[in-house]
Amino acid sequence: MDDYLVRILTKAGTFRGLACVSTGVVAEAARRHGTLPTATAALGRALTGGALMGALLKTDQRVALKFEGNGPLGKILIEALSTGAVAGTVGNPAVDLPLLDGRPDVAGALGRTGLLTVTKDLRLKQPYQGTVRLTSSEIGEDLAMYLTESEQVPSAVRLDVFVEQDGTVGAAGGFLIQSLPPQDETAIHLLWERIGNLSSLSDHFCRGGTPEQLLDVLFVGIPFETFEKRVISFQCTCSREKCEQALLTQGKDALRAMADREGGGTVTCAFCREVRNFSQEEMGSLVDALSEPVAPPPAPSDESGKTAVLDIRRTLEINKNT
């Protein structure tokens, strides 16, 4: 089954629902980062949540999620675009804890004390940012708490990743339900009760269940219309130009040292692990660029020239010893 997301709106306009299957996205992220099972489950849930959050945005907008806990996983960083593209990284990909009640111990890996920071690039002068304390460290509940508390939209989020015994990703997916004004308290109670009684999402997707079928179960008896179906994919926004900008932030002395060293320098994107090599000649050109009396290099930007959500110096790793 290809990865995709479905969005619905109830005919009364009081609920919107999104559901997606993200098995391929999570499998690609696990491959790129070499994650062990618990880290795979944590990163996979966050990537799925990012895809759902990105689908709430308007065209050309993006959202960044940062989960920071006191557990061995450290942190999870996710960036999702309104187009369905999503990418991310995890602080320690080698985390693998014993199963807890037969499920990956994501909360133990992330840590039960920490923060979730959501940054939205809405194409305004400044990005919007909100921070909440981790509620359960299970990822889905934390996103629901953020949406409910910071954005004042009662929300329910469920995310799940099934990791096979050999460490591969068997299935991944999730849903996001929001109550819109005017709020129907009776319907809210009914939906939240159904969500609480819902069986494992990974079982649903492992059996070949679809996002549409999942929404049918949740909204049975509540008329709704499907108004969007979009592909989601693991896709990073890094580029060679952004790598050059990251190198320029190192300063003239650091660049000159790399230019003088055989092999030049390399920049690795922390989100997709793509490695870009810069020859000695290219490093020398960057040194010359810093030597010219010009304005400092601009902040990293996307195709439209808008400032990107994430600080490039935090998401690109520069190897000065190559």
PDB file of C-alpha atoms in Angstrom:
ATOM      1  CA  MET A   1       0.000   0.000   0.000  1.00  0.00           C
ATOM      2  CA  ASP A   2       1.420   3.389  -0.979  1.00  0.00           C
ATOM      3  CA  ASP A   3       1.623   6.011   1.749  1.00  0.00           C
ATOM      4  CA  TYR A   4      -1.192   8.531   1.640  1.00  0.00           C
ATOM      5  CA  LEU A   5      -3.408  10.704   3.798  1.00  0.00           C
ATOM      6  CA  VAL A   6      -7.168  11.296   3.716  1.00  0.00           C
ATOM      7  CA  ARG A   7      -8.951  14.335   5.148  1.00  0.00           C
ATOM      8  CA  ILE A   8     -12.654  14.500   5.931  1.00  0.00           C
ATOM      9  CA  LEU A   9     -15.109  17.059   7.327  1.00  0.00           C
ATOM     10  CA  THR A  10     -18.409  16.173   8.930  1.00  0.00           C
ATOM     11  CA  LYS A  11     -21.439  17.553   7.127  1.00  0.00           C
ATOM     12  CA  ALA A  12     -22.387  19.528  10.229  1.00  0.00           C
ATOM     13  CA  GLY A  13     -18.920  21.122  10.130  1.00  0.00           C
ATOM     14  CA  THR A  14     -18.200  20.261  13.764  1.00  0.00           C
ATOM     15  CA  PHE A  15     -15.350  17.765  13.203  1.00  0.00           C
ATOM     16  CA  ARG A  16     -12.472  17.282  10.864  1.00  0.00           C
ATOM     17  CA  GLY A  17     -10.533  14.069  10.646  1.00  0.00           C
ATOM     18  CA  LEU A  18      -7.286  13.029   9.050  1.00  0.00           C
ATOM     19  CA  ALA A  19      -5.904   9.521   8.760  1.00  0.00           C
ATOM     20  CA  CYS A  20      -2.837   8.193   6.994  1.00  0.00           C
ATOM     21  CA  VAL A  21      -0.768   5.126   6.302  1.00  0.00           C
ATOM     22  CA  SER A  22       2.952   5.902   6.575  1.00  0.00           C
ATOM     23  CA  THR A  23       4.696   2.526   6.419  1.00  0.00           C
ATOM     24  CA  GLY A  24       7.001   3.480   3.555  1.00  0.00           C
ATOM     25  CA  VAL A  25       7.932   6.832   5.098  1.00  0.00           C
ATOM     26  CA  VAL A  26       8.920   5.189   8.388  1.00  0.00           C
ATOM     27  CA  ALA A  27      10.788   2.360   6.664  1.00  0.00           C
ATOM     28  CA  GLU A  28      12.806   4.864   4.619  1.00  0.00           C
ATOM     29  CA  ALA A  29      13.663   6.899   7.720  1.00  0.00           C
ATOM     30  CA  ALA A  30      14.724   3.754   9.603  1.00  0.00           C
ATOM     31  CA  ARG A  31      16.938   2.732   6.684  1.00  0.00           C
ATOM     32  CA  ARG A  32      18.613   6.115   6.397  1.00  0.00           C
ATOM     33  CA  HIS A  33      19.272   6.495  10.123  1.00  0.00           C
ATOM     34  CA  GLY A  34      19.952   2.852  10.952  1.00  0.00           C
ATOM     35  CA  THR A  35      17.559   2.935  13.890  1.00  0.00           C
ATOM     36  CA  LEU A  36      17.063   0.030  16.271  1.00  0.00           C
ATOM     37  CA  PRO A  37      13.447  -1.056  17.002  1.00  0.00           C
ATOM     38  CA  THR A  38      12.483   1.326  19.838  1.00  0.00           C
ATOM     39  CA  ALA A  39      14.076   4.297  18.101  1.00  0.00           C
ATOM     40  CA  THR A  40      12.302   3.252  14.882  1.00  0.00           C
ATOM     41  CA  ALA A  41       8.932   3.235  16.650  1.00  0.00           C
ATOM     42  CA  ALA A  42       9.539   6.644  18.234  1.00  0.00           C
ATOM     43  CA  LEU A  43      10.811   8.294  15.062  1.00  0.00           C
ATOM     44  CA  GLY A  44       8.040   6.637  13.041  1.00  0.00           C
ATOM     45  CA  ARG A  45       5.289   7.935  15.309  1.00  0.00           C
ATOM     46  CA  ALA A  46       6.748  11.445  15.163  1.00  0.00           C
ATOM     47  CA  LEU A  47       7.047  11.328  11.361  1.00  0.00           C
ATOM     48  CA  THR A  48       3.435  10.172  11.071  1.00  0.00           C
ATOM     49  CA  GLY A  49       2.306  12.920  13.433  1.00  0.00           C
ATOM     50  CA  GLY A  50       4.304  15.434  11.408  1.00  0.00           C
ATOM     51  CA  ALA A  51       2.583  14.365   8.198  1.00  0.00           C
ATOM     52  CA  LEU A  52      -0.825  14.835   9.848  1.00  0.00           C
ATOM     53  CA  MET A  53       0.155  18.236  11.262  1.00  0.00           C
ATOM     54  CA  GLY A  54       1.505  19.328   7.876  1.00  0.00           C
ATOM     55  CA  ALA A  55      -1.829  18.499   6.251  1.00  0.00           C
ATOM     56  CA  LEU A  56      -3.504  21.115   8.467  1.00  0.00           C
ATOM     57  CA  LEU A  57      -1.425  23.880   6.854  1.00  0.00           C
ATOM     58  CA  LYS A  58      -2.069  25.999   3.816  1.00  0.00           C
ATOM     59  CA  THR A  59      -0.036  25.840   0.602  1.00  0.00           C
ATOM     60  CA  ASP A  60       3.726  26.466   1.005  1.00  0.00           C
ATOM     61  CA  GLN A  61       3.569  26.407   4.801  1.00  0.00           C
ATOM     62  CA  ARG A  62       5.598  24.039   6.973  1.00  0.00           C
ATOM     63  CA  VAL A  63       5.809  22.825  10.541  1.00  0.00           C
ATOM     64  CA  ALA A  64       8.712  21.648  12.685  1.00  0.00           C
ATOM     65  CA  LEU A  65       8.310  19.397  15.725  1.00  0.00           C
ATOM     66  CA  LYS A  66      10.959  19.032  18.419  1.00  0.00           C
ATOM     67  CA  PHE A  67      10.511  16.429  21.145  1.00  0.00           C
ATOM     68  CA  GLU A  68      13.129  16.732  23.888  1.00  0.00           C
ATOM     69  CA  GLY A  69      13.104  14.287  26.799  1.00  0.00           C
ATOM     70  CA  ASN A  70      15.349  13.034  29.578  1.00  0.00           C
ATOM     71  CA  GLY A  71      15.517   9.495  28.199  1.00  0.00           C
ATOM     72  CA  PRO A  72      18.259   7.793  26.170  1.00  0.00           C
ATOM     73  CA  LEU A  73      16.652   8.803  22.865  1.00  0.00           C
ATOM     74  CA  GLY A  74      17.485  12.455  23.563  1.00  0.00           C
ATOM     75  CA  LYS A  75      15.368  14.268  21.017  1.00  0.00           C
ATOM     76  CA  ILE A  76      13.331  13.845  17.854  1.00  0.00           C
ATOM     77  CA  LEU A  77      13.255  16.518  15.141  1.00  0.00           C
ATOM     78  CA  ILE A  78      10.637  16.508  12.391  1.00  0.00           C
ATOM     79  CA  GLU A  79       9.936  18.869   9.506  1.00  0.00           C
ATOM     80  CA  ALA A  80       6.734  18.496   7.458  1.00  0.00           C
ATOM     81  CA  LEU A  81       5.472  20.484   4.494  1.00  0.00           C
ATOM     82  CA  SER A  82       1.918  21.148   3.394  1.00  0.00           C
ATOM     83  CA  THR A  83       2.692  19.092   0.270  1.00  0.00           C
ATOM     84  CA  GLY A  84       2.924  15.817   2.200  1.00  0.00           C
ATOM     85  CA  ALA A  85       6.728  15.746   2.364  1.00  0.00           C
ATOM     86  CA  VAL A  86       8.148  14.873   5.771  1.00  0.00           C
ATOM     87  CA  ALA A  87      11.622  14.133   7.138  1.00  0.00           C
ATOM     88  CA  GLY A  88      13.192  13.783  10.550  1.00  0.00           C
ATOM     89  CA  THR A  89      15.958  12.580  12.796  1.00  0.00           C
ATOM     90  CA  VAL A  90      16.418  11.104  16.234  1.00  0.00           C
ATOM     91  CA  GLY A  91      19.112  11.944  18.760  1.00  0.00           C
ATOM     92  CA  ASN A  92      20.216   8.375  19.451  1.00  0.00           C
ATOM     93  CA  PRO A  93      19.219   5.866  16.755  1.00  0.00           C
ATOM     94  CA  ALA A  94      20.749   2.963  18.706  1.00  0.00           C
ATOM     95  CA  VAL A  95      18.053   2.887  21.428  1.00  0.00           C
ATOM     96  CA  ASP A  96      16.267  -0.438  21.853  1.00  0.00           C
ATOM     97  CA  LEU A  97      14.440  -1.049  25.136  1.00  0.00           C
ATOM     98  CA  PRO A  98      12.554  -4.190  26.210  1.00  0.00           C
ATOM     99  CA  LEU A  99       8.905  -4.254  25.128  1.00  0.00           C
ATOM    100  CA  LEU A 100       6.421  -2.843  27.610  1.00  0.00           C
ATOM    101  CA  ASP A 101       3.128  -4.773  27.653  1.00  0.00           C
ATOM    102  CA  GLY A 102       4.041  -6.131  24.248  1.00  0.00           C
ATOM    103  CA  ARG A 103       4.620  -2.702  22.695  1.00  0.00           C
ATOM    104  CA  PRO A 104       7.705  -0.536  22.055  1.00  0.00           C
ATOM    105  CA  ASP A 105       8.587   1.505  25.140  1.00  0.00           C
ATOM    106  CA  VAL A 106       8.615   4.844  23.341  1.00  0.00           C
ATOM    107  CA  ALA A 107       7.915   6.830  26.513  1.00  0.00           C
ATOM    108  CA  GLY A 108      10.832   5.179  28.295  1.00  0.00           C
ATOM    109  CA  ALA A 109      13.108   5.916  25.352  1.00  0.00           C
ATOM    110  CA  LEU A 110      12.134   9.574  25.003  1.00  0.00           C
ATOM    111  CA  GLY A 111      11.870  10.161  28.742  1.00  0.00           C
ATOM    112  CA  ARG A 112       8.824  11.109  30.755  1.00  0.00           C
ATOM    113  CA  THR A 113      10.061  14.617  31.488  1.00  0.00           C
ATOM    114  CA  GLY A 114      10.617  17.055  28.664  1.00  0.00           C
ATOM    115  CA  LEU A 115       9.165  19.488  26.157  1.00  0.00           C
ATOM    116  CA  LEU A 116       7.433  19.504  22.796  1.00  0.00           C
ATOM    117  CA  THR A 117       8.089  22.592  20.681  1.00  0.00           C
ATOM    118  CA  VAL A 118       6.032  23.224  17.558  1.00  0.00           C
ATOM    119  CA  THR A 119       7.275  25.846  15.095  1.00  0.00           C
ATOM    120  CA  LYS A 120       5.107  26.867  12.148  1.00  0.00           C
ATOM    121  CA  ASP A 121       6.314  28.794   9.128  1.00  0.00           C
ATOM    122  CA  LEU A 122       3.051  30.428   8.019  1.00  0.00           C
ATOM    123  CA  ARG A 123       4.751  32.757   5.525  1.00  0.00           C
ATOM    124  CA  LEU A 124       4.558  35.678   7.926  1.00  0.00           C
ATOM    125  CA  LYS A 125       7.392  37.903   9.124  1.00  0.00           C
ATOM    126  CA  GLN A 126       8.116  35.610  12.056  1.00  0.00           C
ATOM    127  CA  PRO A 127       7.386  31.905  12.551  1.00  0.00           C
ATOM    128  CA  TYR A 128       4.821  30.929  15.186  1.00  0.00           C
ATOM    129  CA  GLN A 129       6.161  28.829  18.054  1.00  0.00           C
ATOM    130  CA  GLY A 130       4.457  27.057  20.939  1.00  0.00           C
ATOM    131  CA  THR A 131       5.861  24.806  23.663  1.00  0.00           C
ATOM    132  CA  VAL A 132       4.159  22.363  26.042  1.00  0.00           C
ATOM    133  CA  ARG A 133       5.459  19.830  28.532  1.00  0.00           C
ATOM    134  CA  LEU A 134       5.439  16.227  27.441  1.00  0.00           C
ATOM    135  CA  THR A 135       2.252  14.610  28.716  1.00  0.00           C
ATOM    136  CA  SER A 136       2.872  10.902  28.183  1.00  0.00           C
ATOM    137  CA  SER A 137       5.922  10.894  25.878  1.00  0.00           C
ATOM    138  CA  GLU A 138       3.986   8.535  23.602  1.00  0.00           C
ATOM    139  CA  ILE A 139       4.105  11.192  20.832  1.00  0.00           C
ATOM    140  CA  GLY A 140       0.423  11.098  19.811  1.00  0.00           C
ATOM    141  CA  GLU A 141      -0.945  12.199  23.181  1.00  0.00           C
ATOM    142  CA  ASP A 142       1.649  14.957  23.342  1.00  0.00           C
ATOM    143  CA  LEU A 143       0.617  16.348  19.950  1.00  0.00           C
ATOM    144  CA  ALA A 144      -3.034  16.210  21.027  1.00  0.00           C
ATOM    145  CA  MET A 145      -2.215  18.129  24.200  1.00  0.00           C
ATOM    146  CA  TYR A 146      -0.349  20.778  22.204  1.00  0.00           C
ATOM    147  CA  LEU A 147      -3.261  21.266  19.798  1.00  0.00           C
ATOM    148  CA  THR A 148      -5.770  21.383  22.650  1.00  0.00           C
ATOM    149  CA  GLU A 149      -3.799  23.688  24.949  1.00  0.00           C
ATOM    150  CA  SER A 150      -1.757  25.931  22.657  1.00  0.00           C
ATOM    151  CA  GLU A 151      -4.119  26.176  19.684  1.00  0.00           C
ATOM    152  CA  GLN A 152      -7.356  25.821  21.686  1.00  0.00           C
ATOM    153  CA  VAL A 153      -8.710  23.093  19.387  1.00  0.00           C
ATOM    154  CA  PRO A 154      -9.845  19.929  21.234  1.00  0.00           C
ATOM    155  CA  SER A 155      -7.958  17.138  19.486  1.00  0.00           C
ATOM    156  CA  ALA A 156      -7.279  13.429  19.616  1.00  0.00           C
ATOM    157  CA  VAL A 157      -4.201  11.888  18.001  1.00  0.00           C
ATOM    158  CA  ARG A 158      -3.296   8.206  17.730  1.00  0.00           C
ATOM    159  CA  LEU A 159      -0.075   7.025  16.081  1.00  0.00           C
ATOM    160  CA  ASP A 160       1.345   3.546  15.793  1.00  0.00           C
ATOM    161  CA  VAL A 161       4.312   1.718  14.289  1.00  0.00           C
ATOM    162  CA  PHE A 162       4.703  -2.042  14.166  1.00  0.00           C
ATOM    163  CA  VAL A 163       8.310  -3.234  14.052  1.00  0.00           C
ATOM    164  CA  GLU A 164       8.927  -6.806  12.933  1.00  0.00           C
ATOM    165  CA  GLN A 165      11.219  -9.148  14.882  1.00  0.00           C
ATOM    166  CA  ASP A 166      13.943  -8.568  12.304  1.00  0.00           C
ATOM    167  CA  GLY A 167      13.771  -4.810  12.908  1.00  0.00           C
ATOM    168  CA  THR A 168      11.968  -3.902   9.690  1.00  0.00           C
ATOM    169  CA  VAL A 169       8.838  -1.763   9.642  1.00  0.00           C
ATOM    170  CA  GLY A 170       5.714  -3.880   9.214  1.00  0.00           C
ATOM    171  CA  ALA A 171       3.134  -1.100   9.321  1.00  0.00           C
ATOM    172  CA  ALA A 172       2.710   2.516  10.398  1.00  0.00           C
ATOM    173  CA  GLY A 173      -0.117   5.014  10.410  1.00  0.00           C
ATOM    174  CA  GLY A 174      -2.305   7.246  12.517  1.00  0.00           C
ATOM    175  CA  PHE A 175      -5.148   9.708  12.747  1.00  0.00           C
ATOM    176  CA  LEU A 176      -5.913  13.191  14.017  1.00  0.00           C
ATOM    177  CA  ILE A 177      -9.467  14.242  14.990  1.00  0.00           C
ATOM    178  CA  GLN A 178     -10.416  17.825  15.896  1.00  0.00           C
ATOM    179  CA  SER A 179     -13.607  19.318  17.261  1.00  0.00           C
ATOM    180  CA  LEU A 180     -14.544  22.583  15.542  1.00  0.00           C
ATOM    181  CA  PRO A 181     -16.930  25.300  16.740  1.00  0.00           C
ATOM    182  CA  PRO A 182     -19.784  25.177  17.454  1.00  0.00           C
ATOM    183  CA  GLN A 183     -18.767  22.208  19.558  1.00  0.00           C
ATOM    184  CA  ASP A 184     -21.169  19.284  19.870  1.00  0.00           C
ATOM    185  CA  GLU A 185     -20.468  17.928  23.358  1.00  0.00           C
ATOM    186  CA  THR A 186     -22.524  14.788  22.785  1.00  0.00           C
ATOM    187  CA  ALA A 187     -20.669  13.950  19.595  1.00  0.00           C
ATOM    188  CA  ILE A 188     -17.317  14.755  21.239  1.00  0.00           C
ATOM    189  CA  HIS A 189     -18.063  12.311  24.046  1.00  0.00           C
ATOM    190  CA  LEU A 190     -19.099   9.639  21.528  1.00  0.00           C
ATOM    191  CA  LEU A 191     -15.981  10.057  19.378  1.00  0.00           C
ATOM    192  CA  TRP A 192     -13.574  10.190  22.298  1.00  0.00           C
ATOM    193  CA  GLU A 193     -15.168   7.018  23.696  1.00  0.00           C
ATOM    194  CA  ARG A 194     -14.757   5.257  20.345  1.00  0.00           C
ATOM    195  CA  ILE A 195     -11.129   6.336  20.187  1.00  0.00           C
ATOM    196  CA  GLY A 196     -10.548   4.978  23.683  1.00  0.00           C
ATOM    197  CA  ASN A 197     -12.031   1.620  22.713  1.00  0.00           C
ATOM    198  CA  LEU A 198     -10.197   1.397  19.396  1.00  0.00           C
ATOM    199  CA  SER A 199      -7.935  -1.610  18.927  1.00  0.00           C
ATOM    200  CA  SER A 200      -4.298  -1.346  17.864  1.00  0.00           C
ATOM    201  CA  LEU A 201      -3.743   0.817  14.801  1.00  0.00           C
ATOM    202  CA  SER A 202      -0.785  -1.276  13.761  1.00  0.00           C
ATOM    203  CA  ASP A 203      -3.074  -4.342  13.681  1.00  0.00           C
ATOM    204  CA  HIS A 204      -5.442  -2.395  11.411  1.00  0.00           C
ATOM    205  CA  PHE A 205      -2.708  -1.503   8.932  1.00  0.00           C
ATOM    206  CA  CYS A 206      -0.982  -4.894   9.174  1.00  0.00           C
ATOM    207  CA  ARG A 207      -4.263  -6.486   8.059  1.00  0.00           C
ATOM    208  CA  GLY A 208      -4.303  -4.181   5.036  1.00  0.00           C
ATOM    209  CA  GLY A 209      -6.768  -1.715   6.530  1.00  0.00           C
ATOM    210  CA  THR A 210      -6.908   1.715   4.908  1.00  0.00           C
ATOM    211  CA  PRO A 211      -7.164   5.260   6.265  1.00  0.00           C
ATOM    212  CA  GLU A 212     -10.669   5.463   4.767  1.00  0.00           C
ATOM    213  CA  GLN A 213     -11.790   2.368   6.659  1.00  0.00           C
ATOM    214  CA  LEU A 214     -10.338   3.756   9.870  1.00  0.00           C
ATOM    215  CA  LEU A 215     -12.315   6.990   9.501  1.00  0.00           C
ATOM    216  CA  ASP A 216     -15.451   4.986   8.632  1.00  0.00           C
ATOM    217  CA  VAL A 217     -15.150   3.180  11.966  1.00  0.00           C
ATOM    218  CA  LEU A 218     -14.592   6.367  13.946  1.00  0.00           C
ATOM    219  CA  PHE A 219     -17.379   8.357  12.290  1.00  0.00           C
ATOM    220  CA  VAL A 220     -20.014   5.649  11.850  1.00  0.00           C
ATOM    221  CA  GLY A 221     -23.421   7.313  12.193  1.00  0.00           C
ATOM    222  CA  ILE A 222     -21.896  10.784  11.738  1.00  0.00           C
ATOM    223  CA  PRO A 223     -22.235  11.939   8.098  1.00  0.00           C
ATOM    224  CA  PHE A 224     -19.023  13.271   6.571  1.00  0.00           C
ATOM    225  CA  GLU A 225     -17.461  14.123   3.238  1.00  0.00           C
ATOM    226  CA  THR A 226     -13.988  13.248   2.018  1.00  0.00           C
ATOM    227  CA  PHE A 227     -12.439  16.301   0.392  1.00  0.00           C
ATOM    228  CA  GLU A 228      -8.775  15.417   0.047  1.00  0.00           C
ATOM    229  CA  LYS A 229      -6.466  12.482  -0.551  1.00  0.00           C
ATOM    230  CA  ARG A 230      -2.756  13.190  -0.856  1.00  0.00           C
ATOM    231  CA  VAL A 231       0.449  11.209  -1.147  1.00  0.00           C
ATOM    232  CA  ILE A 232       2.904  11.497   1.743  1.00  0.00           C
ATOM    233  CA  SER A 233       6.597  10.754   1.338  1.00  0.00           C
ATOM    234  CA  PHE A 234       9.964  10.935   3.051  1.00  0.00           C
ATOM    235  CA  GLN A 235      11.458  14.001   1.413  1.00  0.00           C
ATOM    236  CA  CYS A 236      14.038  16.414   2.810  1.00  0.00           C
ATOM    237  CA  THR A 237      14.380  20.123   2.039  1.00  0.00           C
ATOM    238  CA  CYS A 238      18.173  20.153   2.203  1.00  0.00           C
ATOM    239  CA  SER A 239      20.165  21.285  -0.831  1.00  0.00           C
ATOM    240  CA  ARG A 240      23.732  22.006  -1.896  1.00  0.00           C
ATOM    241  CA  GLU A 241      23.028  25.729  -1.561  1.00  0.00           C
ATOM    242  CA  LYS A 242      21.987  25.283   2.082  1.00  0.00           C
ATOM    243  CA  CYS A 243      25.129  23.263   2.691  1.00  0.00           C
ATOM    244  CA  GLU A 244      27.221  26.124   1.305  1.00  0.00           C
ATOM    245  CA  GLN A 245      25.428  28.517   3.651  1.00  0.00           C
ATOM    246  CA  ALA A 246      26.168  26.191   6.561  1.00  0.00           C
ATOM    247  CA  LEU A 247      29.841  26.131   5.631  1.00  0.00           C
ATOM    248  CA  LEU A 248      29.963  29.921   5.408  1.00  0.00           C
ATOM    249  CA  THR A 249      28.752  30.177   9.013  1.00  0.00           C
ATOM    250  CA  GLN A 250      31.963  28.425  10.103  1.00  0.00           C
ATOM    251  CA  GLY A 251      34.057  31.474   9.361  1.00  0.00           C
ATOM    252  CA  LYS A 252      37.088  32.143   7.191  1.00  0.00           C
ATOM    253  CA  ASP A 253      39.700  30.359   9.335  1.00  0.00           C
ATOM    254  CA  ALA A 254      37.729  27.100   9.530  1.00  0.00           C
ATOM    255  CA  LEU A 255      37.027  27.176   5.795  1.00  0.00           C
ATOM    256  CA  ARG A 256      40.672  27.871   4.980  1.00  0.00           C
ATOM    257  CA  ALA A 257      41.743  24.892   7.124  1.00  0.00           C
ATOM    258  CA  MET A 258      39.336  22.642   5.219  1.00  0.00           C
ATOM    259  CA  ALA A 259      40.493  24.084   1.898  1.00  0.00           C
ATOM    260  CA  ASP A 260      44.114  23.314   2.786  1.00  0.00           C
ATOM    261  CA  ARG A 261      43.300  19.735   3.784  1.00  0.00           C
ATOM    262  CA  GLU A 262      43.298  17.025   1.121  1.00  0.00           C
ATOM    263  CA  GLY A 263      39.743  15.999   0.297  1.00  0.00           C
ATOM    264  CA  GLY A 264      38.140  19.337   1.162  1.00  0.00           C
ATOM    265  CA  GLY A 265      35.066  19.106   3.408  1.00  0.00           C
ATOM    266  CA  THR A 266      31.741  17.338   3.690  1.00  0.00           C
ATOM    267  CA  VAL A 267      28.322  18.327   4.988  1.00  0.00           C
ATOM    268  CA  THR A 268      25.817  15.702   6.123  1.00  0.00           C
ATOM    269  CA  CYS A 269      22.119  16.470   6.525  1.00  0.00           C
ATOM    270  CA  ALA A 270      20.943  15.222   9.910  1.00  0.00           C
ATOM    271  CA  PHE A 271      17.419  14.666   8.568  1.00  0.00           C
ATOM    272  CA  CYS A 272      18.100  12.512   5.508  1.00  0.00           C
ATOM    273  CA  ARG A 273      21.821  11.630   5.970  1.00  0.00           C
ATOM    274  CA  GLU A 274      22.594  12.880   2.475  1.00  0.00           C
ATOM    275  CA  VAL A 275      26.331  13.639   2.219  1.00  0.00           C
ATOM    276  CA  ARG A 276      27.592  16.441   0.015  1.00  0.00           C
ATOM    277  CA  ASN A 277      31.298  16.722  -0.710  1.00  0.00           C
ATOM    278  CA  PHE A 278      33.114  19.988  -1.350  1.00  0.00           C
ATOM    279  CA  SER A 279      36.485  19.820  -3.076  1.00  0.00           C
ATOM    280  CA  GLN A 280      39.513  21.864  -2.046  1.00  0.00           C
ATOM    281  CA  GLU A 281      38.818  24.199  -4.963  1.00  0.00           C
ATOM    282  CA  GLU A 282      35.201  24.693  -3.881  1.00  0.00           C
ATOM    283  CA  MET A 283      36.305  25.329  -0.295  1.00  0.00           C
ATOM    284  CA  GLY A 284      38.768  27.884  -1.612  1.00  0.00           C
ATOM    285  CA  SER A 285      35.973  29.646  -3.499  1.00  0.00           C
ATOM    286  CA  LEU A 286      33.977  29.870  -0.278  1.00  0.00           C
ATOM    287  CA  VAL A 287      36.982  31.373   1.495  1.00  0.00           C
ATOM    288  CA  ASP A 288      37.236  33.958  -1.292  1.00  0.00           C
ATOM    289  CA  ALA A 289      33.515  34.700  -0.915  1.00  0.00           C
ATOM    290  CA  LEU A 290      34.020  35.483   2.772  1.00  0.00           C
ATOM    291  CA  SER A 291      37.025  37.654   1.930  1.00  0.00           C
ATOM    292  CA  GLU A 292      34.920  39.937  -0.264  1.00  0.00           C
ATOM    293  CA  PRO A 293      33.309  42.969   1.417  1.00  0.00           C
ATOM    294  CA  VAL A 294      29.729  41.758   1.060  1.00  0.00           C
ATOM    295  CA  ALA A 295      26.799  41.384   3.417  1.00  0.00           C
ATOM    296  CA  PRO A 296      26.625  38.179   5.537  1.00  0.00           C
ATOM    297  CA  PRO A 297      25.015  35.197   3.809  1.00  0.00           C
ATOM    298  CA  PRO A 298      21.227  35.120   4.099  1.00  0.00           C
ATOM    299  CA  ALA A 299      19.342  32.676   6.304  1.00  0.00           C
ATOM    300  CA  PRO A 300      18.524  29.368   4.609  1.00  0.00           C
ATOM    301  CA  SER A 301      15.476  29.704   2.395  1.00  0.00           C
ATOM    302  CA  ASP A 302      13.252  27.574   0.229  1.00  0.00           C
ATOM    303  CA  GLU A 303      12.322  28.100  -3.423  1.00  0.00           C
ATOM    304  CA  SER A 304      10.158  31.151  -2.640  1.00  0.00           C
ATOM    305  CA  GLY A 305      12.920  32.884  -0.706  1.00  0.00           C
ATOM    306  CA  LYS A 306      11.150  32.641   2.642  1.00  0.00           C
ATOM    307  CA  THR A 307      13.146  31.830   5.771  1.00  0.00           C
ATOM    308  CA  ALA A 308      13.155  28.114   6.591  1.00  0.00           C
ATOM    309  CA  VAL A 309      11.754  26.842   9.889  1.00  0.00           C
ATOM    310  CA  LEU A 310      14.845  25.059  11.146  1.00  0.00           C
ATOM    311  CA  ASP A 311      18.276  26.524  11.839  1.00  0.00           C
ATOM    312  CA  ILE A 312      20.555  24.974   9.223  1.00  0.00           C
ATOM    313  CA  ARG A 313      23.474  24.875  11.632  1.00  0.00           C
ATOM    314  CA  ARG A 314      21.441  22.527  13.815  1.00  0.00           C
ATOM    315  CA  THR A 315      20.404  20.136  11.049  1.00  0.00           C
ATOM    316  CA  LEU A 316      23.591  19.925   8.975  1.00  0.00           C
ATOM    317  CA  GLU A 317      26.714  18.260  10.297  1.00  0.00           C
ATOM    318  CA  ILE A 318      29.998  19.641   9.022  1.00  0.00           C
ATOM    319  CA  ASN A 319      32.979  17.295   8.902  1.00  0.00           C
ATOM    320  CA  LYS A 320      36.122  19.384   9.266  1.00  0.00           C
ATOM    321  CA  ASN A 321      38.457  16.401   9.296  1.00  0.00           C
ATOM    322  CA  THR A 322      37.799  15.116   5.778  1.00  0.00           C
TER     323      THR A 322
END
